[in-house]
Short mmCIF file of C-alpha atoms and ligand atoms in Angstrom, two decimals:
data_model
loop_
_atom_site.label_atom_id
_atom_site.label_comp_id
_atom_site.label_asym_id
_atom_site.label_seq_id
_atom_site.Cartn_x
_atom_site.Cartn_y
_atom_site.Cartn_z
CA MET A 1 4.68 22.47 -5.27
CA THR A 2 4.25 18.60 -5.99
CA THR A 3 4.17 16.70 -9.14
CA ALA A 4 0.47 16.03 -10.91
CA THR A 5 -0.28 12.41 -9.40
CA VAL A 6 -0.68 9.89 -12.04
CA ASN A 7 -4.33 9.47 -12.77
CA ALA A 8 -4.65 6.77 -15.93
CA GLN A 9 -8.55 7.80 -15.75
CA HIS A 10 -9.41 10.23 -18.18
CA HIS A 11 -11.46 13.23 -16.69
CA PRO A 12 -12.04 15.44 -20.12
CA VAL A 13 -11.90 18.84 -17.58
CA ASP A 14 -9.49 18.32 -15.19
CA ALA A 15 -7.34 17.65 -18.31
CA LEU A 16 -7.84 21.08 -19.38
CA GLN A 17 -6.65 21.91 -15.89
CA THR A 18 -3.19 21.63 -14.13
CA ARG A 19 -3.71 22.04 -10.24
CA ASP A 20 -1.19 23.77 -8.23
CA TRP A 21 0.62 25.15 -11.31
CA ALA A 22 0.91 28.82 -12.81
CA PRO A 23 3.19 30.18 -15.84
CA GLY A 24 5.89 30.63 -13.00
CA SER A 25 5.39 27.57 -10.44
CA TRP A 26 8.53 26.24 -12.36
CA ARG A 27 11.09 28.76 -10.25
CA GLN A 28 10.25 26.89 -6.83
CA ARG A 29 12.15 24.35 -8.69
CA THR A 30 15.57 23.68 -9.86
CA ALA A 31 16.31 25.28 -13.16
CA LEU A 32 19.25 24.01 -14.82
CA GLN A 33 20.85 25.24 -17.69
CA HIS A 34 20.20 28.94 -16.79
CA PRO A 35 22.50 31.68 -17.05
CA ARG A 36 23.21 34.55 -13.73
CA TYR A 37 21.69 37.54 -14.51
CA ASP A 38 23.62 40.12 -12.93
CA ASP A 39 20.38 42.85 -12.55
CA PRO A 40 18.07 41.14 -11.74
CA GLU A 41 15.53 44.12 -11.66
CA GLU A 42 16.50 44.84 -15.70
CA LEU A 43 15.44 41.09 -16.13
CA ALA A 44 12.22 41.88 -14.41
CA HIS A 45 11.26 45.28 -16.44
CA VAL A 46 12.20 42.79 -19.87
CA GLY A 47 9.73 40.12 -18.75
CA GLU A 48 7.01 42.52 -17.86
CA ARG A 49 7.49 44.08 -21.55
CA LEU A 50 7.44 40.70 -23.00
CA SER A 51 4.61 39.64 -21.40
CA GLN A 52 2.85 42.61 -23.12
CA LEU A 53 4.04 42.07 -26.78
CA PRO A 54 1.96 39.47 -29.26
CA PRO A 55 2.44 36.20 -29.22
CA LEU A 56 3.71 34.43 -32.62
CA VAL A 57 0.86 31.60 -32.86
CA THR A 58 -2.29 31.12 -32.12
CA SER A 59 -3.61 29.07 -30.14
CA GLY A 60 -5.87 27.50 -32.53
CA GLU A 61 -2.46 26.46 -34.66
CA VAL A 62 -1.30 25.01 -31.85
CA LEU A 63 -4.33 22.61 -31.36
CA THR A 64 -4.25 21.83 -35.05
CA LEU A 65 -0.53 20.30 -34.63
CA GLN A 66 -1.72 18.66 -31.98
CA HIS A 67 -4.45 16.70 -33.88
CA ALA A 68 -1.69 16.03 -37.10
CA LEU A 69 1.01 14.68 -34.40
CA ALA A 70 -2.38 12.10 -32.95
CA ASP A 71 -2.75 11.31 -36.94
CA ALA A 72 1.25 10.44 -36.80
CA GLN A 73 1.48 8.72 -33.82
CA GLU A 74 -1.42 6.44 -35.28
CA GLY A 75 0.67 5.80 -38.23
CA ARG A 76 -1.79 8.02 -41.09
CA SER A 77 1.78 10.22 -41.22
CA PHE A 78 5.27 10.92 -40.46
CA LEU A 79 6.40 13.75 -38.57
CA LEU A 80 9.60 15.81 -40.31
CA GLN A 81 11.33 18.31 -37.51
CA GLY A 82 14.18 20.32 -38.72
CA GLY A 83 16.83 22.99 -38.55
CA ASP A 84 19.47 24.70 -37.30
CA CYS A 85 21.37 23.77 -33.78
CA ALA A 86 21.01 27.63 -32.99
CA GLU A 87 19.59 29.89 -34.66
CA ALA A 88 21.87 33.28 -34.77
CA PHE A 89 20.16 37.02 -34.86
CA ALA A 90 22.81 37.20 -37.56
CA ASP A 91 20.84 34.14 -39.43
CA CYS A 92 17.58 36.29 -39.31
CA ASN A 93 17.64 37.59 -43.38
CA SER A 94 15.78 36.12 -46.54
CA GLU A 95 18.36 33.70 -47.62
CA THR A 96 19.32 31.84 -44.40
CA ILE A 97 15.42 31.42 -43.77
CA SER A 98 13.96 30.36 -47.58
CA ASN A 99 17.32 27.93 -48.38
CA ARG A 100 16.21 26.26 -44.76
CA LEU A 101 12.61 26.00 -45.94
CA LYS A 102 13.61 25.42 -49.18
CA VAL A 103 15.84 21.76 -47.85
CA LEU A 104 12.98 21.29 -45.51
CA LEU A 105 10.12 21.37 -48.25
CA GLN A 106 12.70 19.41 -50.69
CA MET A 107 12.99 16.83 -48.20
CA SER A 108 9.31 16.83 -47.27
CA MET A 109 8.67 16.06 -51.12
CA VAL A 110 11.02 12.69 -51.22
CA LEU A 111 9.46 11.62 -48.63
CA VAL A 112 5.28 12.04 -49.78
CA HIS A 113 6.26 10.68 -52.46
CA GLY A 114 8.07 7.80 -51.45
CA LEU A 115 5.82 6.59 -47.97
CA LYS A 116 2.97 7.88 -49.81
CA GLN A 117 1.33 9.69 -46.68
CA PRO A 118 1.12 12.78 -45.57
CA VAL A 119 4.26 14.66 -44.13
CA LEU A 120 3.84 16.89 -41.57
CA ARG A 121 6.76 19.62 -41.60
CA VAL A 122 8.14 20.91 -38.50
CA GLY A 123 11.07 23.80 -38.19
CA ARG A 124 13.33 23.72 -35.77
CA PHE A 125 13.42 27.85 -36.05
CA ALA A 126 12.12 31.18 -35.35
CA GLY A 127 12.90 31.10 -31.78
CA GLN A 128 15.58 28.45 -31.64
CA TYR A 129 17.81 30.62 -29.36
CA ALA A 130 18.89 29.29 -26.69
CA LYS A 131 21.33 26.09 -25.93
CA PRO A 132 21.91 24.04 -23.25
CA ARG A 133 26.02 23.55 -22.81
CA SER A 134 28.14 20.80 -20.63
CA ALA A 135 30.17 23.46 -19.17
CA ASP A 136 29.28 26.67 -17.54
CA THR A 137 32.83 28.18 -18.11
CA GLU A 138 35.19 28.07 -21.22
CA THR A 139 38.40 28.44 -20.31
CA LEU A 140 41.09 30.10 -22.98
CA ASP A 141 44.46 31.07 -22.77
CA GLY A 142 44.18 30.94 -19.03
CA VAL A 143 41.43 33.30 -19.03
CA THR A 144 37.67 31.44 -18.21
CA LEU A 145 34.62 33.27 -18.58
CA PRO A 146 31.12 31.83 -18.95
CA CYS A 147 29.82 29.50 -21.63
CA PHE A 148 27.84 31.07 -24.97
CA ARG A 149 23.94 29.62 -24.30
CA GLY A 150 23.30 30.62 -27.71
CA ASP A 151 22.13 34.39 -29.01
CA MET A 152 19.26 34.99 -26.41
CA VAL A 153 21.35 34.62 -23.65
CA ASN A 154 24.73 36.50 -24.69
CA GLY A 155 27.36 36.44 -27.62
CA VAL A 156 29.36 34.11 -28.67
CA ALA A 157 33.02 36.14 -28.54
CA PHE A 158 35.43 35.14 -25.94
CA THR A 159 35.54 38.64 -24.16
CA PRO A 160 33.60 39.58 -20.82
CA GLN A 161 31.04 41.98 -22.55
CA ALA A 162 29.86 39.58 -25.24
CA ARG A 163 29.10 36.68 -22.47
CA ARG A 164 27.82 38.97 -19.99
CA ALA A 165 23.80 37.38 -20.06
CA ASP A 166 22.01 40.56 -21.31
CA PRO A 167 18.17 40.09 -20.19
CA GLN A 168 17.44 42.62 -23.62
CA ARG A 169 18.57 39.69 -25.52
CA LEU A 170 15.02 38.08 -24.87
CA ILE A 171 13.64 41.01 -26.71
CA GLN A 172 15.59 40.34 -29.33
CA ALA A 173 14.70 36.64 -29.83
CA HIS A 174 11.03 37.67 -28.99
CA ALA A 175 11.85 40.09 -32.31
CA CYS A 176 13.80 37.56 -34.33
CA SER A 177 11.46 34.84 -34.23
CA ALA A 178 8.26 37.33 -35.32
CA LEU A 179 10.50 38.09 -37.85
CA THR A 180 10.66 34.52 -39.37
CA MET A 181 7.77 33.58 -38.39
CA ASN A 182 6.50 36.52 -40.67
CA PHE A 183 8.39 35.33 -43.38
CA VAL A 184 7.86 32.27 -43.83
CA ARG A 185 4.00 32.78 -43.14
CA ALA A 186 4.24 35.29 -45.93
CA LEU A 187 6.16 32.86 -48.22
CA ILE A 188 3.68 30.02 -47.73
CA ASP A 189 0.79 32.32 -48.61
CA GLY A 190 2.24 33.96 -51.25
CA GLY A 191 2.82 29.74 -53.73
CA PHE A 192 6.60 29.53 -52.24
CA ALA A 193 5.68 25.63 -51.53
CA ASP A 194 3.04 25.44 -54.21
CA LEU A 195 4.00 21.67 -55.42
CA ARG A 196 3.12 23.09 -59.12
CA HIS A 197 6.13 25.50 -58.72
CA PRO A 198 8.91 23.11 -57.42
CA GLU A 199 11.84 25.09 -58.99
CA TYR A 200 11.01 27.97 -56.27
CA TRP A 201 12.95 25.75 -54.17
CA GLU A 202 15.63 25.52 -56.62
CA LEU A 203 19.60 26.03 -54.36
CA ALA A 204 22.07 27.88 -56.39
CA TRP A 205 24.66 26.37 -55.22
CA VAL A 206 23.86 22.71 -55.71
CA GLU A 207 23.13 22.89 -59.74
CA HIS A 208 25.47 19.85 -59.95
CA ALA A 209 24.68 18.19 -57.03
CA PRO A 210 24.40 14.21 -58.26
CA LEU A 211 21.28 13.87 -55.88
CA ALA A 212 19.93 17.19 -57.22
CA VAL A 213 19.52 15.23 -60.56
CA GLU A 214 17.71 12.59 -59.25
CA TYR A 215 15.51 15.13 -57.35
CA ARG A 216 14.71 17.47 -60.27
CA ARG A 217 13.89 14.06 -62.26
CA MET A 218 10.78 13.32 -59.46
CA LEU A 219 9.77 16.80 -58.89
CA ALA A 220 9.37 17.34 -62.59
CA GLY A 221 7.34 13.81 -62.90
CA ILE A 222 4.83 14.85 -60.12
CA ALA A 223 4.72 19.00 -61.30
CA ASP A 224 3.59 16.93 -64.23
CA SER A 225 1.13 15.07 -62.64
CA MET A 226 -0.17 17.96 -61.32
CA ARG A 227 -0.46 19.83 -63.86
CA PHE A 228 -1.98 16.53 -65.91
CA MET A 229 -4.65 16.90 -62.99
CA GLU A 230 -5.90 19.96 -64.20
CA THR A 231 -6.29 19.90 -67.08
CA LEU A 232 -8.90 17.25 -66.28
CA ALA A 233 -10.07 18.53 -63.55
CA GLY A 234 -9.95 22.46 -63.06
CA PRO A 235 -7.42 24.08 -60.34
CA ILE A 236 -6.33 21.83 -57.19
CA ASP A 237 -5.60 24.66 -55.44
CA GLY A 238 -6.20 22.58 -51.93
CA CYS A 239 -3.39 19.97 -52.34
CA ALA A 240 -0.78 22.09 -53.89
CA ARG A 241 -0.71 24.41 -50.61
CA VAL A 242 1.36 22.83 -47.60
CA ASP A 243 1.77 23.69 -43.28
CA PHE A 244 4.73 24.96 -42.32
CA PHE A 245 4.58 24.64 -38.14
CA THR A 246 8.01 25.98 -35.60
CA SER A 247 9.75 24.00 -32.43
CA HIS A 248 12.24 24.93 -30.70
CA GLU A 249 13.83 23.72 -26.98
CA ALA A 250 11.91 25.34 -24.33
CA LEU A 251 15.39 25.91 -22.64
CA LEU A 252 14.87 29.63 -20.65
CA LEU A 253 12.44 29.25 -18.98
CA TYR A 254 12.32 33.01 -18.09
CA TYR A 255 11.40 34.34 -21.81
CA GLU A 256 8.72 30.93 -22.41
CA GLU A 257 7.04 32.16 -19.07
CA THR A 258 6.54 35.68 -20.54
CA MET A 259 4.58 34.09 -23.96
CA THR A 260 2.19 31.59 -21.55
CA ARG A 261 -0.68 33.07 -21.74
CA ARG A 262 -4.54 32.49 -21.80
CA VAL A 263 -6.78 32.79 -25.10
CA PRO A 264 -10.49 33.90 -24.83
CA ARG A 265 -13.06 30.51 -25.03
CA GLN A 266 -10.20 27.98 -24.25
CA GLN A 267 -9.02 26.59 -21.21
CA GLY A 268 -5.61 26.26 -19.85
CA TRP A 269 -2.02 27.87 -20.30
CA PHE A 270 -0.70 28.09 -23.85
CA ASN A 271 2.95 28.97 -24.65
CA LEU A 272 2.24 31.08 -27.87
CA SER A 273 5.53 31.50 -29.35
CA THR A 274 5.83 28.19 -30.48
CA HIS A 275 3.77 25.16 -31.80
CA PHE A 276 5.81 22.24 -30.22
CA PRO A 277 8.37 23.24 -27.83
CA TRP A 278 10.83 20.05 -26.53
CA ILE A 279 12.53 19.80 -22.85
CA GLY A 280 16.32 18.89 -23.79
CA MET A 281 17.98 15.68 -22.55
CA ARG A 282 19.29 17.92 -20.31
CA THR A 283 16.63 19.16 -18.42
CA ALA A 284 14.51 16.55 -18.32
CA ALA A 285 14.39 15.77 -14.81
CA LEU A 286 10.98 15.09 -13.09
CA ASP A 287 11.57 17.37 -10.06
CA GLY A 288 13.31 19.62 -12.28
CA ALA A 289 12.22 23.05 -13.42
CA HIS A 290 11.42 22.57 -16.94
CA VAL A 291 8.85 19.39 -16.13
CA GLU A 292 7.24 21.44 -13.66
CA TYR A 293 6.79 24.56 -16.52
CA PHE A 294 5.78 21.65 -18.92
CA ARG A 295 3.24 19.66 -17.48
CA GLY A 296 1.06 23.25 -17.25
CA ILE A 297 0.90 24.27 -20.88
CA ARG A 298 -1.92 23.04 -23.45
CA ASN A 299 1.10 23.03 -26.21
CA PRO A 300 2.13 19.49 -27.60
CA ILE A 301 4.73 18.24 -25.80
CA GLY A 302 8.25 16.57 -27.12
CA VAL A 303 11.01 15.26 -24.65
CA LYS A 304 14.38 14.15 -26.21
CA VAL A 305 15.55 10.72 -24.70
CA GLY A 306 18.94 9.91 -24.09
CA PRO A 307 20.86 6.69 -23.59
CA SER A 308 20.33 6.69 -19.23
CA MET A 309 16.49 7.05 -19.27
CA GLN A 310 15.48 4.12 -17.87
CA PRO A 311 11.98 2.46 -18.36
CA ASP A 312 10.62 3.41 -14.92
CA ALA A 313 11.85 7.20 -14.86
CA LEU A 314 10.20 7.59 -18.54
CA LEU A 315 7.16 6.58 -16.98
CA ARG A 316 6.81 8.54 -14.44
CA LEU A 317 7.56 11.47 -16.55
CA ILE A 318 4.76 10.75 -19.14
CA ASP A 319 2.23 10.38 -16.04
CA VAL A 320 3.38 13.98 -15.24
CA LEU A 321 3.14 15.53 -18.69
CA ASN A 322 0.44 13.23 -19.61
CA PRO A 323 -1.70 12.06 -17.06
CA HIS A 324 -4.94 11.94 -19.32
CA ASP A 325 -2.91 10.38 -22.02
CA GLU A 326 -4.31 12.85 -24.29
CA ALA A 327 -3.54 12.14 -28.39
CA GLY A 328 -0.63 13.70 -29.46
CA ARG A 329 0.28 14.98 -26.93
CA LEU A 330 3.81 13.80 -25.77
CA THR A 331 6.72 13.53 -28.46
CA LEU A 332 9.34 11.06 -27.13
CA ILE A 333 13.05 11.80 -29.46
CA HIS A 334 14.75 9.15 -28.67
CA ARG A 335 18.76 9.97 -29.12
CA MET A 336 20.87 7.72 -28.05
CA GLY A 337 23.62 7.29 -30.35
CA ASN A 338 24.65 4.86 -33.46
CA ALA A 339 26.89 2.50 -30.69
CA HIS A 340 24.08 2.75 -27.79
CA VAL A 341 20.57 2.34 -29.50
CA ALA A 342 20.33 -1.38 -29.58
CA THR A 343 20.78 -1.89 -26.60
CA GLY A 344 19.20 1.70 -25.01
CA LEU A 345 15.57 1.48 -27.23
CA PRO A 346 14.22 -1.64 -26.64
CA PRO A 347 13.64 -1.73 -23.34
CA LEU A 348 11.86 1.83 -23.38
CA LEU A 349 9.64 0.88 -26.25
CA ARG A 350 8.77 -2.27 -24.69
CA THR A 351 7.75 -0.73 -21.05
CA VAL A 352 5.84 2.31 -22.77
CA ARG A 353 3.75 0.00 -25.20
CA ALA A 354 3.30 -2.52 -22.53
CA ALA A 355 2.46 0.33 -19.80
CA GLY A 356 -0.34 1.09 -23.07
CA ARG A 357 0.59 4.79 -22.88
CA ARG A 358 0.32 7.02 -26.36
CA VAL A 359 3.67 8.77 -27.48
CA LEU A 360 4.85 9.69 -30.95
CA TRP A 361 8.14 8.09 -31.24
CA VAL A 362 10.93 10.22 -33.39
CA ALA A 363 14.23 9.87 -33.72
CA ASP A 364 16.88 12.01 -33.51
CA PRO A 365 20.37 10.47 -35.14
CA MET A 366 22.62 13.70 -34.36
CA HIS A 367 23.13 14.41 -30.91
CA GLY A 368 23.99 10.83 -29.87
CA ASN A 369 26.67 10.74 -32.52
CA THR A 370 28.73 14.03 -32.14
CA GLU A 371 32.45 14.09 -31.58
CA SER A 372 35.78 16.02 -31.80
CA THR A 373 38.50 15.62 -34.62
CA ALA A 374 42.23 15.91 -33.50
CA SER A 375 42.27 19.07 -35.14
CA GLY A 376 39.22 20.42 -32.46
CA TYR A 377 36.51 20.77 -34.92
CA LYS A 378 33.11 19.41 -33.34
CA THR A 379 31.18 16.91 -36.16
CA ARG A 380 29.28 13.35 -36.82
CA ARG A 381 29.69 10.74 -39.03
CA PHE A 382 27.18 10.55 -41.28
CA ASP A 383 27.67 7.05 -41.33
CA ASN A 384 26.90 7.16 -37.59
CA ILE A 385 23.71 9.17 -38.68
CA ARG A 386 22.88 6.88 -41.03
CA GLY A 387 23.35 4.25 -38.91
CA GLU A 388 21.26 5.31 -35.77
CA LEU A 389 18.57 6.14 -37.67
CA GLU A 390 18.50 2.72 -39.43
CA GLN A 391 18.64 0.72 -36.75
CA ALA A 392 16.11 2.96 -34.96
CA PHE A 393 13.95 1.90 -37.69
CA ASP A 394 14.52 -1.28 -37.32
CA ILE A 395 14.16 -1.49 -33.33
CA HIS A 396 11.11 0.04 -34.13
CA ALA A 397 9.60 -2.84 -36.22
CA ALA A 398 11.26 -5.20 -34.21
CA GLU A 399 9.04 -4.46 -30.79
CA GLY A 400 6.12 -3.96 -32.82
CA THR A 401 6.13 0.15 -32.15
CA ARG A 402 6.16 2.77 -34.61
CA LEU A 403 9.06 4.78 -35.74
CA GLY A 404 6.71 8.48 -36.77
CA GLY A 405 8.83 11.09 -37.63
CA VAL A 406 12.55 12.37 -37.40
CA HIS A 407 13.92 15.03 -35.47
CA LEU A 408 17.15 16.81 -37.62
CA GLU A 409 19.90 19.57 -37.80
CA LEU A 410 20.01 20.50 -40.48
CA THR A 411 20.89 23.41 -43.16
CA GLY A 412 20.47 25.30 -46.23
CA GLU A 413 23.68 26.59 -46.58
CA ASP A 414 26.37 25.49 -48.32
CA VAL A 415 28.69 23.92 -45.20
CA THR A 416 31.25 20.76 -44.83
CA GLU A 417 29.82 20.16 -40.88
CA CYS A 418 29.38 16.61 -41.26
CA THR A 419 31.72 13.67 -42.59
CA GLY A 420 30.95 11.23 -45.30
CA GLY A 421 27.41 11.15 -47.25
CA ALA A 422 27.49 11.51 -51.41
CA ARG A 423 30.75 13.55 -51.60
CA ALA A 424 32.49 11.67 -49.06
CA LEU A 425 33.55 14.65 -47.36
CA ASP A 426 36.11 13.63 -44.69
CA GLU A 427 37.93 15.19 -42.02
CA LYS A 428 40.32 17.64 -44.22
CA ASP A 429 37.13 19.37 -45.71
CA LEU A 430 35.68 20.51 -42.35
CA SER A 431 37.90 23.67 -42.35
CA ARG A 432 36.79 24.61 -45.91
CA ALA A 433 32.74 26.16 -44.84
CA TYR A 434 32.52 24.96 -40.90
CA LYS A 435 29.39 27.53 -40.03
CA SER A 436 28.10 26.31 -36.95
CA MET A 437 28.52 28.10 -33.78
CA VAL A 438 26.93 25.03 -32.05
CA ASP A 439 26.69 20.91 -33.71
CA PRO A 440 27.74 20.16 -36.93
CA ARG A 441 24.42 20.03 -39.45
CA LEU A 442 23.72 18.38 -42.26
CA ASN A 443 24.18 20.18 -45.42
CA TYR A 444 21.48 19.70 -48.59
CA GLU A 445 23.16 16.71 -50.15
CA GLN A 446 23.50 14.62 -46.55
CA SER A 447 19.57 15.87 -45.98
CA LEU A 448 18.28 14.50 -49.00
CA GLU A 449 20.57 11.18 -48.92
CA LEU A 450 18.59 10.66 -45.32
CA ALA A 451 15.27 11.71 -46.91
CA MET A 452 15.98 8.41 -49.46
CA LEU A 453 16.79 6.39 -46.43
CA ILE A 454 13.49 6.96 -44.38
CA VAL A 455 11.88 6.13 -47.24
CA ARG A 456 13.87 2.87 -47.67
CA LYS A 457 13.90 1.91 -44.38
CA SER A 458 10.36 2.47 -44.45
CA GLY A 459 9.05 -0.66 -46.16
CA ARG A 460 8.52 0.91 -49.84
CA PRO A 461 10.57 -2.09 -51.47
CA ASP A 462 8.98 -0.69 -54.84
CA PHE A 463 10.77 3.25 -53.92
CA ASP A 464 14.10 3.51 -56.51
CA GLU A 465 15.66 7.02 -56.46
CA ARG A 466 16.94 6.40 -59.44
CA VAL A 467 13.88 5.94 -61.76
CA LEU A 468 12.02 8.62 -59.73
CA GLY A 469 11.10 10.31 -63.30
CA SER A 470 8.64 7.54 -64.58
CA GLY A 471 5.67 5.79 -62.98
CA MET A 472 4.86 9.19 -61.68
CA LEU A 473 0.67 9.40 -62.48
CA LYS A 474 0.43 6.03 -60.67
CA SER A 475 1.64 7.67 -57.22
CA LEU A 476 -0.39 10.34 -57.66
CA ALA A 477 -3.43 10.05 -56.54
CA PRO A 478 -1.72 9.69 -52.68
CA VAL A 479 0.85 12.33 -53.29
CA ALA A 480 -1.87 15.23 -54.19
CA ALA A 481 -4.00 13.59 -50.93
CA ALA A 482 -1.04 13.67 -48.60
CA VAL A 483 0.10 17.53 -49.58
C1 LIG B 1 20.05 20.00 -29.50
O1 LIG B 1 18.26 19.48 -30.06
O2 LIG B 1 20.43 20.84 -29.80
C2 LIG B 1 20.51 19.37 -28.36
C3 LIG B 1 20.92 19.63 -27.34
O3 LIG B 1 19.59 18.25 -27.60
P1 LIG B 1 19.72 16.95 -26.55
O4 LIG B 1 18.76 17.34 -25.40
O5 LIG B 1 19.27 15.53 -27.49
O6 LIG B 1 21.10 17.01 -26.10
CO1 LIG B 2 22.05 20.23 -31.63
#
């Protein structure tokens, strides 16, 4: 199988049809980060079953998201992408799902208000069940077992039974994704995200959080203004609703292949397990299975870009994944680390800009800043997360490119996984509420603090979270237009 030929000319029909590609053509390539299944027949059987099951999203929604991402590319909106590092089957419950949604909604309101721009909300959920790992095995007290690769593959418990790669888990992952999606859709359709009822998004455990007070004052102002507008102009239903899209790392290609479908009256193939799949940093090799799979689907796609990415390699990747330079097709999510972003990012921005390629640049300030404490906790310092994000904004400004979004790992649960932030959590606090199975996540306060930082760094000098309650009417029009 050859990679797509580079073709800078735009051929609208060609753009929808990918030559020498099939949903399973990735199998001819090296598929990193895949488990070894001990019963290929069972795997094939599960694959057939999954191919019969209904998809989770529609092609119409996927194309709507692509248009919205094209807007973000053009500087007309800002992408907020966030959620758990890894979803767990056990966390497929109403409270965890709605808490995560609440944090994302609260952050997006801070952004909408501060940036005076639409915010595109993309959850890292309803399918985030497979994880890349740095080693294939784990050894404990002299016993070596396969590593945990996410609930879609095996169990986290350190036993041979749990660590066996079990194909039936693929079906459970589809079911949990569908349950999550269904609940999120029902909440949104039922008015949960209605701007006039921000009290729906309150998290019980943060009543006394210092930032929550400021946030509440801001929201009360927005809600007042909405009511005022309604008394003057009548119901403004269209403005009060928000959209939500989903995303996950499309790592386990056995699963993604089964969700890759043709759709009546559309050309090409869609991955209908999610709106917005992305390729992880460890699986972005040009000649690897993941790039082969992604080049053939019509969804908007993301690629994580780490500090070892060379500018010419990035250009080749862009050529393969977006040969016709389609708007909204390709999002590059850079995750360099606070220590490397200043050297790693500028050459990439310069090269892509000089080549005139259309991409949406997004910062993931989480994954380059992971470290382990002496007591064995995987953590991230809030100062490093903030530092990378601040630098990213400055570097983009200096290079004449636009940072059009952020990609964050966060949760609505009361966790202590990242140190620092408004409450100055330290290493001793980690043991109090460390719940993540994989990477450390931002908690509610740390998430809101980052949202406020984004507003400040996006060049809104008039923004001051201390006086958010005032001057609301002045800012209402753009807010209403933005949600
Ligand atoms: C992740 O997003 O959880 C992840 C593993 O990221 P990366 O591929 O950037 O390391
Ligand atoms: Co992660």
